């Protein structure tokens, strides 16, 4: 597998100059797919501007100067995706990877207190030995619970230090959410109705503004209001 791709074929969600250079670094396999993440080198060089070249980005990562979800980044090609927390201890800066209302990835500055946790969507559940329930989350992590207390599509507020669930936000009427993929990607919405489709079709989520999309495109970000700091809405 090639470690690079042409900028012209890079995902539009990256929001980088597509004709400035011919090639751009491609992510290593990881917790997020290529279409839903940005390689660490692009984050450091093009988003944060902490370096000018890929070589400098490799040095920064090699010095363990960048943390993702509280752990030192190991590869300059690591995928960084939605809700990941990026921290640079030397500059005392913290950011959360989100989407703009135009569907482009962006890093939103957050406080040190907010950087201690992240939101993770439940993608699937598995019953394991001992009767425990394993929750499979959108960023590749798994959490074991004693009881089957949550549904797929619900979002958990996770403490990054001990991986404990702080709070849960179900897909329900009145929930604050963000469209995370599709034509409306990045749009902040309020859930009006969650419709379970009895058949092969995907479940549908309807919003208070009259629009709707399938369940997999919706990421709940709070009960009545957003728990996270959101990007500024473009004019």
mmCIF file of C-alpha atoms in Angstrom:
data_model
loop_
_atom_site.group_PDB
_atom_site.id
_atom_site.type_symbol
_atom_site.label_atom_id
_atom_site.label_comp_id
_atom_site.label_asym_id
_atom_site.label_seq_id
_atom_site.Cartn_x
_atom_site.Cartn_y
_atom_site.Cartn_z
ATOM 1 C CA UNK A 1 0.000 0.000 0.000
ATOM 2 C CA UNK A 2 1.354 3.400 -0.993
ATOM 3 C CA UNK A 3 2.227 5.837 1.773
ATOM 4 C CA UNK A 4 1.194 8.823 -0.342
ATOM 5 C CA UNK A 5 -1.699 9.950 -2.499
ATOM 6 C CA UNK A 6 -2.146 12.720 -5.017
ATOM 7 C CA UNK A 7 -3.586 15.873 -3.490
ATOM 8 C CA UNK A 8 -6.192 16.000 -6.243
ATOM 9 C CA UNK A 9 -7.646 12.703 -4.960
ATOM 10 C CA UNK A 10 -7.441 13.543 -1.255
ATOM 11 C CA UNK A 11 -10.794 13.756 0.593
ATOM 12 C CA UNK A 12 -12.498 17.133 0.258
ATOM 13 C CA UNK A 13 -13.022 17.071 4.032
ATOM 14 C CA UNK A 14 -9.278 17.625 4.567
ATOM 15 C CA UNK A 15 -9.638 21.204 3.342
ATOM 16 C CA UNK A 16 -6.036 21.484 2.072
ATOM 17 C CA UNK A 17 -4.691 23.137 -1.082
ATOM 18 C CA UNK A 18 -5.218 20.499 -3.774
ATOM 19 C CA UNK A 19 -2.905 22.070 -6.369
ATOM 20 C CA UNK A 20 -0.140 23.472 -4.175
ATOM 21 C CA UNK A 21 1.850 20.228 -4.466
ATOM 22 C CA UNK A 22 1.423 16.933 -6.283
ATOM 23 C CA UNK A 23 1.578 14.515 -3.348
ATOM 24 C CA UNK A 24 0.317 14.345 0.225
ATOM 25 C CA UNK A 25 0.941 11.801 2.985
ATOM 26 C CA UNK A 26 -1.644 9.043 3.343
ATOM 27 C CA UNK A 27 -2.673 7.724 6.749
ATOM 28 C CA UNK A 28 -1.521 4.426 8.170
ATOM 29 C CA UNK A 29 -4.299 1.929 8.975
ATOM 30 C CA UNK A 30 -5.789 2.823 12.338
ATOM 31 C CA UNK A 31 -8.874 3.663 14.338
ATOM 32 C CA UNK A 32 -10.348 5.934 11.642
ATOM 33 C CA UNK A 33 -10.737 5.269 7.886
ATOM 34 C CA UNK A 34 -9.042 7.515 5.305
ATOM 35 C CA UNK A 35 -12.300 9.245 4.399
ATOM 36 C CA UNK A 36 -13.024 10.129 8.041
ATOM 37 C CA UNK A 37 -9.622 11.264 9.302
ATOM 38 C CA UNK A 38 -6.546 13.376 8.579
ATOM 39 C CA UNK A 39 -2.903 12.186 8.836
ATOM 40 C CA UNK A 40 -0.991 13.640 11.780
ATOM 41 C CA UNK A 41 1.580 15.324 9.515
ATOM 42 C CA UNK A 42 -1.186 17.318 7.784
ATOM 43 C CA UNK A 43 -2.664 18.258 11.162
ATOM 44 C CA UNK A 44 0.679 19.564 12.455
ATOM 45 C CA UNK A 45 1.820 21.286 9.270
ATOM 46 C CA UNK A 46 -1.354 22.512 7.560
ATOM 47 C CA UNK A 47 -3.847 22.865 10.413
ATOM 48 C CA UNK A 48 -1.781 23.967 13.398
ATOM 49 C CA UNK A 49 1.236 25.423 11.575
ATOM 50 C CA UNK A 50 3.686 24.142 14.214
ATOM 51 C CA UNK A 51 6.070 23.019 11.443
ATOM 52 C CA UNK A 52 6.754 23.772 7.799
ATOM 53 C CA UNK A 53 7.719 20.364 6.407
ATOM 54 C CA UNK A 54 6.962 16.676 6.856
ATOM 55 C CA UNK A 55 10.510 16.174 8.125
ATOM 56 C CA UNK A 56 9.901 18.627 10.959
ATOM 57 C CA UNK A 57 6.591 16.903 11.716
ATOM 58 C CA UNK A 58 8.380 13.553 12.004
ATOM 59 C CA UNK A 59 10.864 15.093 14.445
ATOM 60 C CA UNK A 60 8.074 16.566 16.589
ATOM 61 C CA UNK A 61 6.297 13.206 16.719
ATOM 62 C CA UNK A 62 9.563 11.374 17.376
ATOM 63 C CA UNK A 63 10.199 13.637 20.385
ATOM 64 C CA UNK A 64 6.774 12.622 21.771
ATOM 65 C CA UNK A 65 5.689 16.261 21.807
ATOM 66 C CA UNK A 66 2.150 15.540 20.560
ATOM 67 C CA UNK A 67 -0.579 13.698 22.438
ATOM 68 C CA UNK A 68 -3.771 12.290 20.948
ATOM 69 C CA UNK A 69 -6.422 11.392 23.516
ATOM 70 C CA UNK A 70 -3.802 11.775 26.221
ATOM 71 C CA UNK A 71 -1.286 9.335 24.711
ATOM 72 C CA UNK A 72 1.937 10.214 22.826
ATOM 73 C CA UNK A 73 1.562 10.054 19.063
ATOM 74 C CA UNK A 74 3.727 7.251 17.638
ATOM 75 C CA UNK A 75 3.532 7.873 13.900
ATOM 76 C CA UNK A 76 3.409 11.014 11.774
ATOM 77 C CA UNK A 77 1.013 9.079 9.501
ATOM 78 C CA UNK A 78 -1.439 8.223 12.296
ATOM 79 C CA UNK A 79 -5.076 9.000 11.436
ATOM 80 C CA UNK A 80 -6.706 11.710 13.542
ATOM 81 C CA UNK A 81 -10.493 11.703 13.300
ATOM 82 C CA UNK A 82 -13.707 13.180 14.614
ATOM 83 C CA UNK A 83 -13.705 14.029 18.344
ATOM 84 C CA UNK A 84 -10.015 13.141 18.836
ATOM 85 C CA UNK A 85 -8.260 15.416 21.332
ATOM 86 C CA UNK A 86 -4.877 16.741 20.173
ATOM 87 C CA UNK A 87 -2.601 18.219 22.852
ATOM 88 C CA UNK A 88 0.835 19.853 22.682
ATOM 89 C CA UNK A 89 2.109 20.044 26.298
ATOM 90 C CA UNK A 90 5.058 22.331 25.482
ATOM 91 C CA UNK A 91 2.728 25.078 24.292
ATOM 92 C CA UNK A 92 -0.057 24.155 26.752
ATOM 93 C CA UNK A 93 -2.516 23.962 23.867
ATOM 94 C CA UNK A 94 -5.396 21.540 23.343
ATOM 95 C CA UNK A 95 -7.696 21.004 20.389
ATOM 96 C CA UNK A 96 -10.641 18.821 19.400
ATOM 97 C CA UNK A 97 -11.058 17.558 15.838
ATOM 98 C CA UNK A 98 -14.474 18.564 14.540
ATOM 99 C CA UNK A 99 -16.195 19.497 11.295
ATOM 100 C CA UNK A 100 -17.020 22.991 10.093
ATOM 101 C CA UNK A 101 -20.511 23.736 8.808
ATOM 102 C CA UNK A 102 -18.989 23.235 5.339
ATOM 103 C CA UNK A 103 -18.011 19.640 6.121
ATOM 104 C CA UNK A 104 -14.265 20.319 6.444
ATOM 105 C CA UNK A 105 -12.151 19.027 9.309
ATOM 106 C CA UNK A 106 -10.964 21.673 11.748
ATOM 107 C CA UNK A 107 -9.210 21.805 15.108
ATOM 108 C CA UNK A 108 -11.160 23.744 17.723
ATOM 109 C CA UNK A 109 -9.125 25.130 20.684
ATOM 110 C CA UNK A 110 -10.404 23.773 23.992
ATOM 111 C CA UNK A 111 -9.507 24.166 27.660
ATOM 112 C CA UNK A 112 -7.356 21.708 29.591
ATOM 113 C CA UNK A 113 -10.464 20.645 31.511
ATOM 114 C CA UNK A 114 -12.358 19.852 28.310
ATOM 115 C CA UNK A 115 -9.325 18.028 26.904
ATOM 116 C CA UNK A 116 -9.641 15.448 29.702
ATOM 117 C CA UNK A 117 -12.608 13.763 28.004
ATOM 118 C CA UNK A 118 -14.066 12.989 24.596
ATOM 119 C CA UNK A 119 -17.324 11.876 23.020
ATOM 120 C CA UNK A 120 -17.462 8.399 21.473
ATOM 121 C CA UNK A 121 -20.343 6.944 19.474
ATOM 122 C CA UNK A 122 -21.356 3.313 20.007
ATOM 123 C CA UNK A 123 -20.996 1.498 16.683
ATOM 124 C CA UNK A 124 -21.795 -1.996 17.939
ATOM 125 C CA UNK A 125 -22.162 -4.218 20.987
ATOM 126 C CA UNK A 126 -20.909 -7.719 21.788
ATOM 127 C CA UNK A 127 -21.720 -10.046 24.661
ATOM 128 C CA UNK A 128 -18.474 -11.528 25.998
ATOM 129 C CA UNK A 129 -17.520 -14.193 28.493
ATOM 130 C CA UNK A 130 -18.823 -13.548 31.982
ATOM 131 C CA UNK A 131 -22.004 -11.897 30.754
ATOM 132 C CA UNK A 132 -20.384 -8.501 30.253
ATOM 133 C CA UNK A 133 -21.266 -6.213 27.351
ATOM 134 C CA UNK A 134 -18.457 -4.899 25.138
ATOM 135 C CA UNK A 135 -19.178 -1.555 23.516
ATOM 136 C CA UNK A 136 -17.357 -0.965 20.224
ATOM 137 C CA UNK A 137 -16.824 2.768 19.785
ATOM 138 C CA UNK A 138 -16.253 4.895 16.685
ATOM 139 C CA UNK A 139 -12.584 5.586 17.463
ATOM 140 C CA UNK A 140 -11.597 1.925 17.740
ATOM 141 C CA UNK A 141 -11.686 1.622 21.516
ATOM 142 C CA UNK A 142 -13.746 -0.954 23.389
ATOM 143 C CA UNK A 143 -15.348 -0.609 26.817
ATOM 144 C CA UNK A 144 -16.684 -3.419 29.015
ATOM 145 C CA UNK A 145 -19.840 -2.858 31.051
ATOM 146 C CA UNK A 146 -21.641 -5.129 33.479
ATOM 147 C CA UNK A 147 -25.084 -4.306 32.098
ATOM 148 C CA UNK A 148 -26.573 -3.688 28.670
ATOM 149 C CA UNK A 149 -27.407 -0.060 29.390
ATOM 150 C CA UNK A 150 -26.883 1.667 26.019
ATOM 151 C CA UNK A 151 -27.959 1.360 22.375
ATOM 152 C CA UNK A 152 -25.962 1.613 19.171
ATOM 153 C CA UNK A 153 -25.885 5.214 18.019
ATOM 154 C CA UNK A 154 -25.796 6.530 21.589
ATOM 155 C CA UNK A 155 -22.783 8.658 22.504
ATOM 156 C CA UNK A 156 -20.686 8.261 25.636
ATOM 157 C CA UNK A 157 -18.648 10.933 27.394
ATOM 158 C CA UNK A 158 -15.396 9.107 28.211
ATOM 159 C CA UNK A 159 -12.748 10.136 30.746
ATOM 160 C CA UNK A 160 -9.467 9.754 28.858
ATOM 161 C CA UNK A 161 -7.405 9.031 31.977
ATOM 162 C CA UNK A 162 -9.291 5.978 33.245
ATOM 163 C CA UNK A 163 -11.598 5.163 30.280
ATOM 164 C CA UNK A 164 -14.661 5.436 32.506
ATOM 165 C CA UNK A 165 -18.067 6.523 31.222
ATOM 166 C CA UNK A 166 -18.940 9.938 32.669
ATOM 167 C CA UNK A 167 -22.282 10.437 30.955
ATOM 168 C CA UNK A 168 -24.372 9.016 28.109
ATOM 169 C CA UNK A 169 -26.359 10.848 25.433
ATOM 170 C CA UNK A 170 -29.012 8.719 23.694
ATOM 171 C CA UNK A 171 -30.420 9.328 20.237
ATOM 172 C CA UNK A 172 -33.706 10.866 21.298
ATOM 173 C CA UNK A 173 -36.008 13.835 20.804
ATOM 174 C CA UNK A 174 -34.401 17.127 21.797
ATOM 175 C CA UNK A 175 -30.823 15.844 21.665
ATOM 176 C CA UNK A 176 -28.158 18.179 20.293
ATOM 177 C CA UNK A 177 -26.286 16.553 17.408
ATOM 178 C CA UNK A 178 -23.912 17.078 14.518
ATOM 179 C CA UNK A 179 -24.217 15.564 11.055
ATOM 180 C CA UNK A 180 -20.891 13.766 10.633
ATOM 181 C CA UNK A 181 -21.122 12.609 7.003
ATOM 182 C CA UNK A 182 -23.169 13.084 3.867
ATOM 183 C CA UNK A 183 -24.215 16.295 2.137
ATOM 184 C CA UNK A 184 -25.053 18.007 5.439
ATOM 185 C CA UNK A 185 -21.746 17.093 7.133
ATOM 186 C CA UNK A 186 -20.769 19.514 9.894
ATOM 187 C CA UNK A 187 -24.267 20.902 10.360
ATOM 188 C CA UNK A 188 -25.352 21.348 14.019
ATOM 189 C CA UNK A 189 -28.904 20.061 14.495
ATOM 190 C CA UNK A 190 -31.514 19.219 17.103
ATOM 191 C CA UNK A 191 -33.165 15.799 16.917
ATOM 192 C CA UNK A 192 -36.941 15.936 16.440
ATOM 193 C CA UNK A 193 -37.635 12.249 15.908
ATOM 194 C CA UNK A 194 -35.754 8.963 15.636
ATOM 195 C CA UNK A 195 -37.557 6.566 13.296
ATOM 196 C CA UNK A 196 -36.825 2.843 13.469
ATOM 197 C CA UNK A 197 -37.374 1.298 10.025
ATOM 198 C CA UNK A 198 -38.818 -2.215 10.116
ATOM 199 C CA UNK A 199 -37.006 -3.695 7.145
ATOM 200 C CA UNK A 200 -33.689 -3.624 5.281
ATOM 201 C CA UNK A 201 -33.526 0.176 5.148
ATOM 202 C CA UNK A 202 -31.488 2.302 7.539
ATOM 203 C CA UNK A 203 -33.116 4.000 10.534
ATOM 204 C CA UNK A 204 -33.850 7.695 9.981
ATOM 205 C CA UNK A 205 -33.271 10.736 12.166
ATOM 206 C CA UNK A 206 -35.435 13.812 11.593
ATOM 207 C CA UNK A 207 -34.398 17.274 12.738
ATOM 208 C CA UNK A 208 -36.318 20.311 13.951
ATOM 209 C CA UNK A 209 -35.323 22.315 10.858
ATOM 210 C CA UNK A 210 -37.275 19.907 8.640
ATOM 211 C CA UNK A 211 -34.311 17.952 7.260
ATOM 212 C CA UNK A 212 -33.453 14.319 7.891
ATOM 213 C CA UNK A 213 -30.705 11.768 7.306
ATOM 214 C CA UNK A 214 -29.862 8.158 8.131
ATOM 215 C CA UNK A 215 -28.768 7.230 11.649
ATOM 216 C CA UNK A 216 -25.117 6.513 10.745
ATOM 217 C CA UNK A 217 -24.675 10.149 9.663
ATOM 218 C CA UNK A 218 -25.654 11.579 13.061
ATOM 219 C CA UNK A 219 -23.365 12.124 16.045
ATOM 220 C CA UNK A 220 -25.107 13.209 19.260
ATOM 221 C CA UNK A 221 -23.094 15.902 21.084
ATOM 222 C CA UNK A 222 -25.301 16.643 24.078
ATOM 223 C CA UNK A 223 -28.682 16.211 25.755
ATOM 224 C CA UNK A 224 -30.293 19.637 25.266
ATOM 225 C CA UNK A 225 -27.195 21.595 24.290
ATOM 226 C CA UNK A 226 -23.737 20.742 22.988
ATOM 227 C CA UNK A 227 -21.271 19.424 25.556
ATOM 228 C CA UNK A 228 -18.315 20.355 23.363
ATOM 229 C CA UNK A 229 -16.948 23.654 22.095
ATOM 230 C CA UNK A 230 -18.188 23.986 18.515
ATOM 231 C CA UNK A 231 -16.439 25.656 15.555
ATOM 232 C CA UNK A 232 -17.517 29.147 14.608
ATOM 233 C CA UNK A 233 -20.210 29.197 11.947
ATOM 234 C CA UNK A 234 -18.919 30.638 8.669
ATOM 235 C CA UNK A 235 -20.713 33.586 7.122
#
